[in-house]
Structure formats: structure tokens, C-alpha cells
Amino acid sequence: MKPIHNTLGLIAIVLASLTTTYAQDPLPSWNDTAPKKAIVAFVEKVTKEGSPDFIQPNERIATFDNDGTLWCEKPMPIQLFFALDRVKELAPQHPEWKDKEPFASLLKGDVKAAMAGGEHALLEIVMATHTGMTTGEFEKMVKDWIATAKHPTTKQPFTKMVYQPMIELLAYLRANGFKTFIVSGGGIEFMRPWTEGVYGIPPEQVVGSSGKTKYEIRDGQPVLVKLPEINFIDDKEGKPVGINQHIGRKPILSAGNVFSGGDIAMLRYCQSHPGATLQLMVNHDDAVREFAYAEPDDASLKAAAANGWMVVNMKNDWKKIFAFENK
Amino acid sequence: MKPIHNTLGLIAIVLASLTTTYAQDPLPSWNDTAPKKAIVAFVEKVTKEGSPDFIQPNERIATFDNDGTLWCEKPMPIQLFFALDRVKELAPQHPEWKDKEPFASLLKGDVKAAMAGGEHALLEIVMATHTGMTTGEFEKMVKDWIATAKHPTTKQPFTKMVYQPMIELLAYLRANGFKTFIVSGGGIEFMRPWTEGVYGIPPEQVVGSSGKTKYEIRDGQPVLVKLPEINFIDDKEGKPVGINQHIGRKPILSAGNVFSGGDIAMLRYCQSHPGATLQLMVNHDDAVREFAYAEPDDASLKAAAANGWMVVNMKNDWKKIFAFENK
């Protein structure tokens, strides 16, 4: 009887899924403007067997930048809030920080002054707050922090600061046989503890910047210790390098955002795939529902125009930005 | 009518798969000895919902060493045959190699003398043969080579030198919701062009040693150029580092082999997963069907005994080693 019982259950599931597929708009938070139309047309043509643009499921790789593309990066990237809280926590063990930049400014709450030191200052903060413990200890710190930390203006948990249209896009792509990856300049070990729950993207599909680690036996157990040494910076021209290192194939869909030109190389790399491809560039132009900001040199928008990438203007193309919105 | 038609088709597929599942031994090339029993018992307990050892499908990560674990590495690792053929091909452009080790010995066919220089010699060979081209060009070289190159004693294509019991184990694990990864000291870009076809393991699930690459625009197209600089050595204590970097979770099943002690750290790391785990150590004791060899210090077998890992003796535990065998 068991096989028959199982089969009936599976028929019910099949029928339910058919109904769902036919009844629902997979991208309800997108307005019916050019980007949504381009996404649906692209997914339909690459998944239609016999179509000249058909792409086998194993080649359906989609790569997404994280900060500003999947979640909010204003007033500053969320990993910096984490680092700042870690600096405060560690300050009692570092009396010298009171007179040492960038820590002195950070402890006074002046992030702008702390960041005046540019990349070097950022690196010092990351090394001081993200290394010296095991990977398991760091994972627990991130999980504990993200469970309670709140965004300063919306007062929402940071995990609610994700863009609802992108959550829908990720699910829509996966329902069509795509494998979805994050390819972010952010820290790989900062993202992995929560990306599976929040985006449905498992740790092995997260590519990011990283420090070196060292294998050690502690109390008879193997651990990996996080060293104060850079392993890889997954930003700008580093993104195609990271994609090749980690994924080993070119994506056919790639999404980035206007912030620092950090996604231009990734989108070009995606476009060089020999089959059909789609590139999305998120533009932050909604000062009411999110934050409005641009690049001083407009490099990302210029690259989008020159290469025919689809610009997603949050103001007009997204019906809803955050799930918690009441607008 | 279409939904009903689809449903009938899906019912047929469901029925067919149920029949297959109930009728076939998933590991026909394994003898009914301890390793096969341990594998089946392990898979059953971690996949049985409600069992105290149940592990969610997303946590079912299995990592396999490649050389000597999934395919033959005697008389020497297959990547060395590739490098040797590349040296011969490139020799006309390098007249100085006639008097320069390790190339001089290699060109005379004396691999042993060439390897007398140890790791340094190996590195020189890899740098000379694996770098200077784009990743796309290198991929094509590997594909062209592996399509025709043959093993010196069996005269079989190298892609037939894979262990049939391990092919079955990989498929059995995947059928039970496992994600299978290669974690090899071999070159990541040497493996990826053929692992999907041969093992069913896609490029993004291959972890290996690698050189650095650089993003460049050539003829208007983005390419990655392979530089003569080591990025990562995925061997010994490097394997847990590579697993953490690439996968971001501990495996629950891990398999390595007796050769150089290269898999001890990976198996220990696997065993430190808090849930149920299984470690397999392949022992090459079959001089007739494969090659018989051991480590001078027996480090891998000693580690297996000390930690309770399952030793797989090819002679007694594998009914068939290669699919082409007539024994």
C-alpha cells in the first residue's frame, strides 16, 4: 500500500503546484514596467526547450551583489554596524583605542571621521573585529548580533532591510531551475550565517571577501582560526575572479547596483557568456521609501547605457521595496 | 487539457522512480562487507525523519578527495600526464629546457628524475604548463587532451580510470539529498572541465588547488588570465581551509585515500561536525585489478584506526573497481 499512498500524495503536490504556477504572479512587488517584462521574457526563452536561447538547467547560474542590490546599504553597509558594535564591545580590552584612529572616532560615534582614513581605516577595523577567533566563534557572534540589531532609521531588524522584489526574483529564478549565488564585496563569513534563512541562498553559494584561516587542533578538536591577513577582496575586477574561483562558470543573469562601480566587471563578465544573458543594475532613486544616491562619476549607469543593461529604478519599477512597508 | 496531460506524465515518472528505488541495489559494485553496511546504515539514519540522527538535506554535505579516491593516481597522478604532454608540446618554444631541470629529464621521459626536485620541481612544471593563457583557453586544452589521452598500462581513456564503486556512492548520496563535492589537491581548473560529465559533480562543487587569475579586457571581451602565482594549495591542513572557504559548512561524510596523508585533516574536520558523520579511507591493496601501495609511515591508516574511520580495502570491499573490468 505504501507506494500507492505515496503516489497519491505526490499527485496532490503536483496538482497544487500546477495551480500555483498558473494562478500567481511570481513578481508581485515589481511594477509592470520594462525590467519586469525583460526578466520574464528572459526566463521564458532560456527555459523553453527547443528555443534557440534554451540553456540547460546546470548552466543557469545567477549572481547577485548583496549590499544595495539585495538589501539596503544606507546610511552605511550593514557589516559596518556590526563592526562598530564589536569595537564598542572590545574597547575595554583596548584602552589604547581612545587615542588611536580609526577607533577613537568610532568610539565617539563619528563614523564619517573614522572612515576618513579610507580603505586602510576600514581594513584596520575589520582586522580588529573579525579576526583572532575561530570560524565557529565568529559565526555565533554574527548570528547573535543579527538576531537583535536594528536599522537606525527604520528601526527594523537588518534582516528585514532586504528588497522584497529581489526576494521574489531569487525565488522565481530558482523555480525555473536557476542556481542563485551572492557575489559580494562584503565578508563571506559575515553573510553565510543568515543568507540561507533570509534569501534561500546556502553558504556554499555565497562568494565574498575573506581573510585567511589556519587549521589547528584545540582541545582535541580541529578548528579554523581567523587570521589578520587578507585572503581575497571580492569587489570590482575581483568579482569575475571570485566567480571563476568559486563557481567556475559564467553567470547568465547578474544583478548589481549603483554605489561605487563595484558591479561593472561582474555584469560585463556575465554578458560575455556565449548564450542569452541578462544584466540588471539597481538605481537608488527613491528618497521616500529607501535612500536616493548616485555615483559622482555615474560609472555604473554609463556602463549600463553603453552595454545595454537593464536599469531598475526603485522608484518606478518596484511596487514595494520592503515587506514591512505600508505604502 | 494541458495541466491534466502534464499530471499524467508526472504520475508515470513518480511510479517509475518508485519502482527503481525499491528494486535496485544502489551499490552493486560493493561487496557486502563492513564499508557498504556502514554506508547504507549511515545514509538511512541521517535521512530518516524523526530519527535522532536525522540531518536536514541542506546540511548533507559530502566531500571526496579525487586522486586515488575517485580515480586512479598510479603510476602517477593524471594531471602530471597532462603536464608532461604540455611540456612536450611547448618544448620547441623553449630550447633552454634541454639543459634545465626538471624539464630536461621530463623531455627524456624520466619522470622520476624530474620529480627528484620535489615540490619545487612540480611547481615549476605547473607554472610552465598551466599559466599564461586565459581560463577559457586552458579549459579547451584540458577538454581536448582528456578526450584522447590514455592510461599507460590499461590503455583506457583516463576518464574510464574512475572507481565504479565511488561513482555508485556519489549517485546514491545524491539520490538521498546529499550535495557531493570534490576537495582535491589537484588543480581546480584541470578537474572542472570533465567532473560534471564523469562524476555528476558540477564545477561549482569542485574545490582544488589554484593559481591566481587577473581580469583583463582583450579584443573588447573580459577574460581571466592565468598568472604564474599560487593562489591556494588544497592539500593536508589546506583541505579544511578550502572546505570552509568554498562550502562554508562541515561535511557529514568525507572520503580520502592512503597515499600521502593528504586527507587526514579533512576527515578529522568532517568528524568534528556535531551530528552523525562517516569517514571513509580507501586503501590500495589490490595489485591485480589496480595498484598496491602504502605510505611509508602508515599515517592515514593509523589515523583511521585512532579515530574509528572506515577503511575501504579495494581488494575485499569492491566487487568491481573499474567499469571496463572483466573480472
Short mmCIF file of N, CA and C in Angstrom, two decimals, chain A residues 2-4 6-7 10-11 14-15 18 22 58-59 61 135 139 179 181 188-189 192 196 202-206 208 210-215 217 220-224 231-232 237-238 240-241 243-250 264-266 268-272, chain B residues 2-4 6-7 10-11 14-15 18 22 58-59 61 135 139 179 181 188-189 192 196 202-206 208 210-215 217 220-224 231-232 237-238 240-241 243-250 264-266 268-272:
data_model
loop_
_atom_site.label_atom_id
_atom_site.label_comp_id
_atom_site.label_asym_id
_atom_site.label_seq_id
_atom_site.Cartn_x
_atom_site.Cartn_y
_atom_site.Cartn_z
N LYS A 2 2.05 1.16 0.56
CA LYS A 2 2.83 2.38 0.76
C LYS A 2 3.12 3.14 -0.54
N PRO A 3 3.61 2.44 -1.58
CA PRO A 3 3.87 3.17 -2.82
C PRO A 3 2.62 3.89 -3.35
N ILE A 4 1.46 3.23 -3.26
CA ILE A 4 0.24 3.86 -3.78
C ILE A 4 -0.10 5.10 -2.95
N ASN A 6 2.00 6.94 -1.28
CA ASN A 6 2.97 7.99 -1.64
C ASN A 6 2.60 8.65 -2.96
N THR A 7 2.19 7.82 -3.92
CA THR A 7 1.87 8.34 -5.24
C THR A 7 0.71 9.32 -5.16
N LEU A 10 1.90 12.51 -3.87
CA LEU A 10 2.67 13.26 -4.87
C LEU A 10 1.77 13.87 -5.93
N ILE A 11 0.69 13.15 -6.28
CA ILE A 11 -0.25 13.72 -7.26
C ILE A 11 -0.85 15.00 -6.70
N VAL A 14 1.67 17.69 -7.00
CA VAL A 14 1.80 18.10 -8.40
C VAL A 14 0.65 19.01 -8.79
N LEU A 15 -0.58 18.60 -8.44
CA LEU A 15 -1.75 19.40 -8.79
C LEU A 15 -1.68 20.77 -8.12
N LEU A 18 0.82 22.93 -9.88
CA LEU A 18 0.35 23.40 -11.19
C LEU A 18 -0.58 24.59 -10.98
N TYR A 22 0.05 28.46 -12.35
CA TYR A 22 -0.81 29.14 -13.31
C TYR A 22 -1.52 30.34 -12.72
N ASN A 58 21.80 23.16 -15.61
CA ASN A 58 23.09 23.26 -14.90
C ASN A 58 23.88 24.52 -15.27
N GLU A 59 23.56 25.14 -16.41
CA GLU A 59 24.24 26.37 -16.82
C GLU A 59 23.49 27.63 -16.37
N ILE A 61 23.18 29.88 -14.08
CA ILE A 61 23.80 30.48 -12.91
C ILE A 61 23.42 31.96 -12.85
N THR A 135 36.39 30.23 13.28
CA THR A 135 35.25 30.50 12.38
C THR A 135 33.94 30.18 13.08
N GLU A 139 30.95 32.87 13.67
CA GLU A 139 29.59 32.59 13.17
C GLU A 139 28.56 32.86 14.27
N LYS A 179 20.40 28.39 -10.35
CA LYS A 179 21.13 28.30 -9.09
C LYS A 179 21.52 29.75 -8.77
N PHE A 181 23.43 32.72 -6.65
CA PHE A 181 24.64 32.97 -5.87
C PHE A 181 24.68 34.44 -5.44
N ILE A 188 32.53 37.15 3.46
CA ILE A 188 31.84 35.88 3.22
C ILE A 188 31.34 35.29 4.54
N GLU A 189 32.13 35.42 5.60
CA GLU A 189 31.76 34.80 6.88
C GLU A 189 30.75 35.66 7.64
N ARG A 192 27.27 34.37 5.42
CA ARG A 192 26.80 32.99 5.42
C ARG A 192 25.88 32.58 6.56
N GLU A 196 20.94 31.85 4.09
CA GLU A 196 20.04 30.74 3.75
C GLU A 196 18.63 31.03 4.25
N PRO A 202 22.24 29.08 0.18
CA PRO A 202 23.05 28.36 1.16
C PRO A 202 24.50 28.86 1.17
N PRO A 203 25.23 28.60 2.27
CA PRO A 203 26.61 29.11 2.42
C PRO A 203 27.50 28.82 1.23
N GLU A 204 27.34 27.62 0.63
CA GLU A 204 28.21 27.24 -0.49
C GLU A 204 27.92 28.05 -1.75
N GLN A 205 26.86 28.85 -1.75
CA GLN A 205 26.56 29.71 -2.89
C GLN A 205 26.76 31.19 -2.54
N VAL A 206 27.58 31.43 -1.55
CA VAL A 206 27.94 32.81 -1.18
C VAL A 206 29.43 33.02 -1.48
N GLY A 208 32.41 36.00 -1.38
CA GLY A 208 32.63 37.31 -0.78
C GLY A 208 34.09 37.53 -0.47
N SER A 210 37.32 37.76 1.96
CA SER A 210 37.66 36.87 3.07
C SER A 210 39.06 37.13 3.59
N GLY A 211 39.26 36.72 4.83
CA GLY A 211 40.59 36.69 5.43
C GLY A 211 41.11 35.27 5.38
N LYS A 212 42.41 35.13 5.64
CA LYS A 212 42.98 33.79 5.69
C LYS A 212 42.57 33.10 6.99
N THR A 213 42.53 31.76 6.94
CA THR A 213 42.29 30.98 8.15
C THR A 213 43.37 29.92 8.28
N LYS A 214 43.52 29.42 9.49
CA LYS A 214 44.55 28.41 9.75
C LYS A 214 43.93 27.25 10.53
N TYR A 215 44.24 26.04 10.05
CA TYR A 215 43.75 24.82 10.71
C TYR A 215 44.58 24.54 11.95
N ILE A 217 44.45 22.25 15.99
CA ILE A 217 43.74 21.37 16.92
C ILE A 217 43.70 22.07 18.28
N GLY A 220 41.73 18.99 21.36
CA GLY A 220 41.46 17.76 20.63
C GLY A 220 40.51 17.90 19.45
N GLN A 221 40.01 19.12 19.22
CA GLN A 221 39.07 19.34 18.12
C GLN A 221 39.70 20.22 17.04
N PRO A 222 39.48 19.86 15.75
CA PRO A 222 40.00 20.73 14.68
C PRO A 222 39.19 22.02 14.59
N VAL A 223 39.89 23.13 14.51
CA VAL A 223 39.21 24.42 14.34
C VAL A 223 39.96 25.22 13.26
N LEU A 224 39.30 26.23 12.73
CA LEU A 224 39.93 27.17 11.81
C LEU A 224 39.99 28.52 12.49
N ASN A 231 42.69 37.39 2.50
CA ASN A 231 42.76 36.28 1.54
C ASN A 231 42.33 36.76 0.17
N PHE A 232 41.19 37.46 0.09
CA PHE A 232 40.65 37.84 -1.21
C PHE A 232 39.67 39.01 -1.06
N GLU A 237 37.04 44.41 -10.22
CA GLU A 237 37.65 43.39 -11.09
C GLU A 237 37.86 42.07 -10.35
N GLY A 238 37.74 42.10 -9.02
CA GLY A 238 37.83 40.87 -8.24
C GLY A 238 36.59 39.99 -8.38
N PRO A 240 34.74 38.96 -11.11
CA PRO A 240 34.88 37.85 -12.07
C PRO A 240 35.90 36.81 -11.58
N VAL A 241 36.96 37.27 -10.92
CA VAL A 241 37.96 36.34 -10.37
C VAL A 241 37.29 35.44 -9.33
N ILE A 243 34.10 34.75 -9.06
CA ILE A 243 33.12 33.87 -9.73
C ILE A 243 33.83 32.68 -10.34
N ASN A 244 34.95 32.93 -11.00
CA ASN A 244 35.69 31.83 -11.63
C ASN A 244 36.24 30.88 -10.57
N GLN A 245 36.77 31.45 -9.50
CA GLN A 245 37.36 30.63 -8.44
C GLN A 245 36.31 29.77 -7.76
N HIS A 246 35.16 30.35 -7.53
CA HIS A 246 34.17 29.69 -6.70
C HIS A 246 33.15 28.89 -7.51
N ILE A 247 32.72 29.46 -8.62
CA ILE A 247 31.62 28.84 -9.39
C ILE A 247 32.18 28.10 -10.60
N GLY A 248 33.17 28.69 -11.27
CA GLY A 248 33.78 28.01 -12.41
C GLY A 248 32.97 28.05 -13.68
N ARG A 249 31.90 28.83 -13.70
CA ARG A 249 31.21 29.10 -14.97
C ARG A 249 30.72 30.54 -14.94
N LYS A 250 30.45 31.07 -16.15
CA LYS A 250 29.94 32.43 -16.24
C LYS A 250 28.45 32.43 -15.91
N ILE A 264 30.38 46.57 -12.14
CA ILE A 264 30.54 46.72 -13.59
C ILE A 264 31.26 45.52 -14.20
N ALA A 265 32.36 45.12 -13.59
CA ALA A 265 33.13 43.99 -14.15
C ALA A 265 32.31 42.70 -14.12
N MET A 266 31.55 42.48 -13.05
CA MET A 266 30.73 41.27 -12.96
C MET A 266 29.67 41.24 -14.07
N ARG A 268 29.76 42.80 -16.96
CA ARG A 268 30.44 42.59 -18.27
C ARG A 268 30.79 41.12 -18.44
N TYR A 269 31.30 40.53 -17.37
CA TYR A 269 31.69 39.12 -17.41
C TYR A 269 30.47 38.24 -17.73
N CYS A 270 29.37 38.53 -17.07
CA CYS A 270 28.11 37.81 -17.33
C CYS A 270 27.72 37.93 -18.80
N GLN A 271 27.81 39.15 -19.31
CA GLN A 271 27.39 39.41 -20.70
C GLN A 271 28.29 38.68 -21.71
N SER A 272 29.49 38.31 -21.32
CA SER A 272 30.39 37.62 -22.25
C SER A 272 30.08 36.13 -22.35
N LYS B 2 -3.94 20.80 -20.85
CA LYS B 2 -2.50 20.68 -20.63
C LYS B 2 -2.14 20.28 -19.19
N PRO B 3 -2.73 20.95 -18.18
CA PRO B 3 -2.36 20.54 -16.82
C PRO B 3 -2.62 19.05 -16.57
N ILE B 4 -3.76 18.53 -17.08
CA ILE B 4 -4.07 17.11 -16.84
C ILE B 4 -3.04 16.23 -17.54
N ASN B 6 0.04 16.98 -18.28
CA ASN B 6 1.29 17.07 -17.51
C ASN B 6 1.23 16.19 -16.28
N THR B 7 0.09 16.22 -15.62
CA THR B 7 -0.05 15.48 -14.37
C THR B 7 0.11 13.99 -14.63
N LEU B 10 3.66 13.18 -15.08
CA LEU B 10 4.38 13.21 -13.81
C LEU B 10 4.06 11.99 -12.96
N ILE B 11 2.81 11.52 -13.03
CA ILE B 11 2.46 10.30 -12.28
C ILE B 11 3.30 9.14 -12.80
N VAL B 14 6.73 9.44 -11.42
CA VAL B 14 6.73 9.09 -10.00
C VAL B 14 6.69 7.58 -9.83
N LEU B 15 5.80 6.92 -10.57
CA LEU B 15 5.68 5.46 -10.46
C LEU B 15 6.99 4.79 -10.87
N LEU B 18 9.59 5.17 -8.18
CA LEU B 18 9.33 4.33 -7.02
C LEU B 18 9.80 2.91 -7.30
N TYR B 22 12.77 0.83 -5.22
CA TYR B 22 12.51 -0.38 -4.45
C TYR B 22 13.22 -1.61 -5.03
N ASN B 58 19.83 20.25 3.46
CA ASN B 58 20.81 21.30 3.16
C ASN B 58 22.14 21.13 3.91
N GLU B 59 22.12 20.33 4.99
CA GLU B 59 23.34 20.06 5.76
C GLU B 59 24.04 18.78 5.30
N ILE B 61 26.28 17.48 3.36
CA ILE B 61 27.43 17.79 2.51
C ILE B 61 28.40 16.59 2.56
N THR B 135 41.60 31.53 -18.83
CA THR B 135 40.91 30.36 -18.25
C THR B 135 40.13 29.61 -19.33
N GLU B 139 40.76 25.73 -20.35
CA GLU B 139 39.64 24.77 -20.30
C GLU B 139 39.58 23.95 -21.59
N LYS B 179 24.63 16.75 -1.17
CA LYS B 179 25.32 17.55 -2.18
C LYS B 179 26.76 17.04 -2.16
N PHE B 181 30.73 17.04 -3.21
CA PHE B 181 31.82 17.94 -3.57
C PHE B 181 33.12 17.16 -3.76
N ILE B 188 42.11 22.92 -9.61
CA ILE B 188 40.66 23.12 -9.76
C ILE B 188 40.29 23.27 -11.24
N GLU B 189 41.12 23.97 -12.00
CA GLU B 189 40.79 24.21 -13.41
C GLU B 189 41.12 23.01 -14.29
N ARG B 192 37.56 20.74 -13.35
CA ARG B 192 36.21 21.21 -13.68
C ARG B 192 35.71 20.90 -15.09
N GLU B 196 31.71 17.12 -14.23
CA GLU B 196 30.25 17.05 -14.32
C GLU B 196 29.84 15.84 -15.15
N PRO B 202 29.16 19.25 -10.55
CA PRO B 202 29.32 20.47 -11.36
C PRO B 202 30.52 21.30 -10.90
N PRO B 203 31.02 22.19 -11.76
CA PRO B 203 32.22 22.98 -11.44
C PRO B 203 32.14 23.70 -10.11
N GLU B 204 30.96 24.19 -9.75
CA GLU B 204 30.83 24.96 -8.51
C GLU B 204 30.94 24.07 -7.29
N GLN B 205 30.98 22.75 -7.46
CA GLN B 205 31.17 21.85 -6.34
C GLN B 205 32.53 21.16 -6.39
N VAL B 206 33.47 21.79 -7.07
CA VAL B 206 34.84 21.30 -7.13
C VAL B 206 35.74 22.29 -6.38
N GLY B 208 39.75 22.83 -5.23
CA GLY B 208 41.07 22.30 -5.55
C GLY B 208 42.14 23.35 -5.39
N SER B 210 44.80 26.10 -6.75
CA SER B 210 44.60 27.05 -7.84
C SER B 210 45.71 28.08 -7.90
N GLY B 211 45.86 28.64 -9.09
CA GLY B 211 46.74 29.78 -9.27
C GLY B 211 45.91 31.05 -9.29
N LYS B 212 46.58 32.19 -9.19
CA LYS B 212 45.86 33.46 -9.25
C LYS B 212 45.45 33.76 -10.70
N THR B 213 44.39 34.51 -10.85
CA THR B 213 43.98 34.97 -12.19
C THR B 213 43.78 36.48 -12.15
N LYS B 214 43.80 37.07 -13.34
CA LYS B 214 43.67 38.53 -13.43
C LYS B 214 42.63 38.86 -14.50
N TYR B 215 41.72 39.75 -14.15
CA TYR B 215 40.68 40.20 -15.07
C TYR B 215 41.26 41.20 -16.07
N ILE B 217 40.54 43.07 -20.26
CA ILE B 217 39.71 43.17 -21.47
C ILE B 217 40.62 42.91 -22.67
N GLY B 220 37.98 43.65 -26.61
CA GLY B 220 36.66 44.08 -26.16
C GLY B 220 35.91 43.08 -25.28
N GLN B 221 36.53 41.93 -25.01
CA GLN B 221 35.87 40.90 -24.21
C GLN B 221 36.60 40.71 -22.87
N PRO B 222 35.84 40.56 -21.78
CA PRO B 222 36.50 40.30 -20.50
C PRO B 222 37.04 38.87 -20.46
N VAL B 223 38.28 38.74 -20.01
CA VAL B 223 38.88 37.41 -19.85
C VAL B 223 39.61 37.36 -18.51
N LEU B 224 39.89 36.15 -18.05
CA LEU B 224 40.71 35.95 -16.86
C LEU B 224 42.00 35.28 -17.31
N ASN B 231 47.62 30.60 -5.80
CA ASN B 231 46.53 31.19 -5.03
C ASN B 231 46.28 30.37 -3.76
N PHE B 232 46.18 29.03 -3.94
CA PHE B 232 45.81 28.20 -2.79
C PHE B 232 46.21 26.75 -3.03
N GLU B 237 46.43 20.13 5.68
CA GLU B 237 45.72 21.10 6.53
C GLU B 237 45.01 22.16 5.68
N GLY B 238 45.35 22.23 4.40
CA GLY B 238 44.65 23.16 3.50
C GLY B 238 43.24 22.69 3.17
N PRO B 240 40.62 21.47 5.10
CA PRO B 240 39.56 22.12 5.89
C PRO B 240 39.45 23.63 5.56
N VAL B 241 40.59 24.26 5.30
CA VAL B 241 40.56 25.68 4.93
C VAL B 241 39.78 25.85 3.62
N ILE B 243 37.54 23.81 2.35
CA ILE B 243 36.13 23.48 2.59
C ILE B 243 35.41 24.68 3.20
N ASN B 244 36.05 25.30 4.20
CA ASN B 244 35.42 26.46 4.83
C ASN B 244 35.29 27.61 3.85
N GLN B 245 36.32 27.85 3.08
CA GLN B 245 36.31 28.95 2.12
C GLN B 245 35.24 28.74 1.06
N HIS B 246 35.12 27.52 0.59
CA HIS B 246 34.28 27.26 -0.58
C HIS B 246 32.87 26.83 -0.21
N ILE B 247 32.75 26.00 0.80
CA ILE B 247 31.45 25.40 1.13
C ILE B 247 30.83 26.11 2.33
N GLY B 248 31.67 26.42 3.32
CA GLY B 248 31.15 27.17 4.48
C GLY B 248 30.39 26.31 5.48
N ARG B 249 30.39 25.01 5.31
CA ARG B 249 29.86 24.12 6.35
C ARG B 249 30.72 22.87 6.40
N LYS B 250 30.65 22.19 7.53
CA LYS B 250 31.40 20.95 7.67
C LYS B 250 30.67 19.83 6.95
N ILE B 264 43.89 13.32 5.94
CA ILE B 264 43.68 13.15 7.38
C ILE B 264 42.97 14.36 7.99
N ALA B 265 43.44 15.55 7.65
CA ALA B 265 42.83 16.76 8.24
C ALA B 265 41.37 16.90 7.80
N MET B 266 41.08 16.57 6.54
CA MET B 266 39.70 16.68 6.05
C MET B 266 38.79 15.72 6.81
N ARG B 268 39.24 14.44 9.81
CA ARG B 268 39.09 14.91 11.20
C ARG B 268 38.08 16.06 11.25
N TYR B 269 38.19 16.95 10.27
CA TYR B 269 37.29 18.11 10.24
C TYR B 269 35.84 17.64 10.07
N CYS B 270 35.64 16.68 9.19
CA CYS B 270 34.31 16.10 8.98
C CYS B 270 33.78 15.52 10.28
N GLN B 271 34.64 14.79 10.95
CA GLN B 271 34.22 14.11 12.19
C GLN B 271 33.85 15.09 13.30
N SER B 272 34.34 16.33 13.21
CA SER B 272 34.03 17.32 14.24
C SER B 272 32.66 17.97 14.04
#
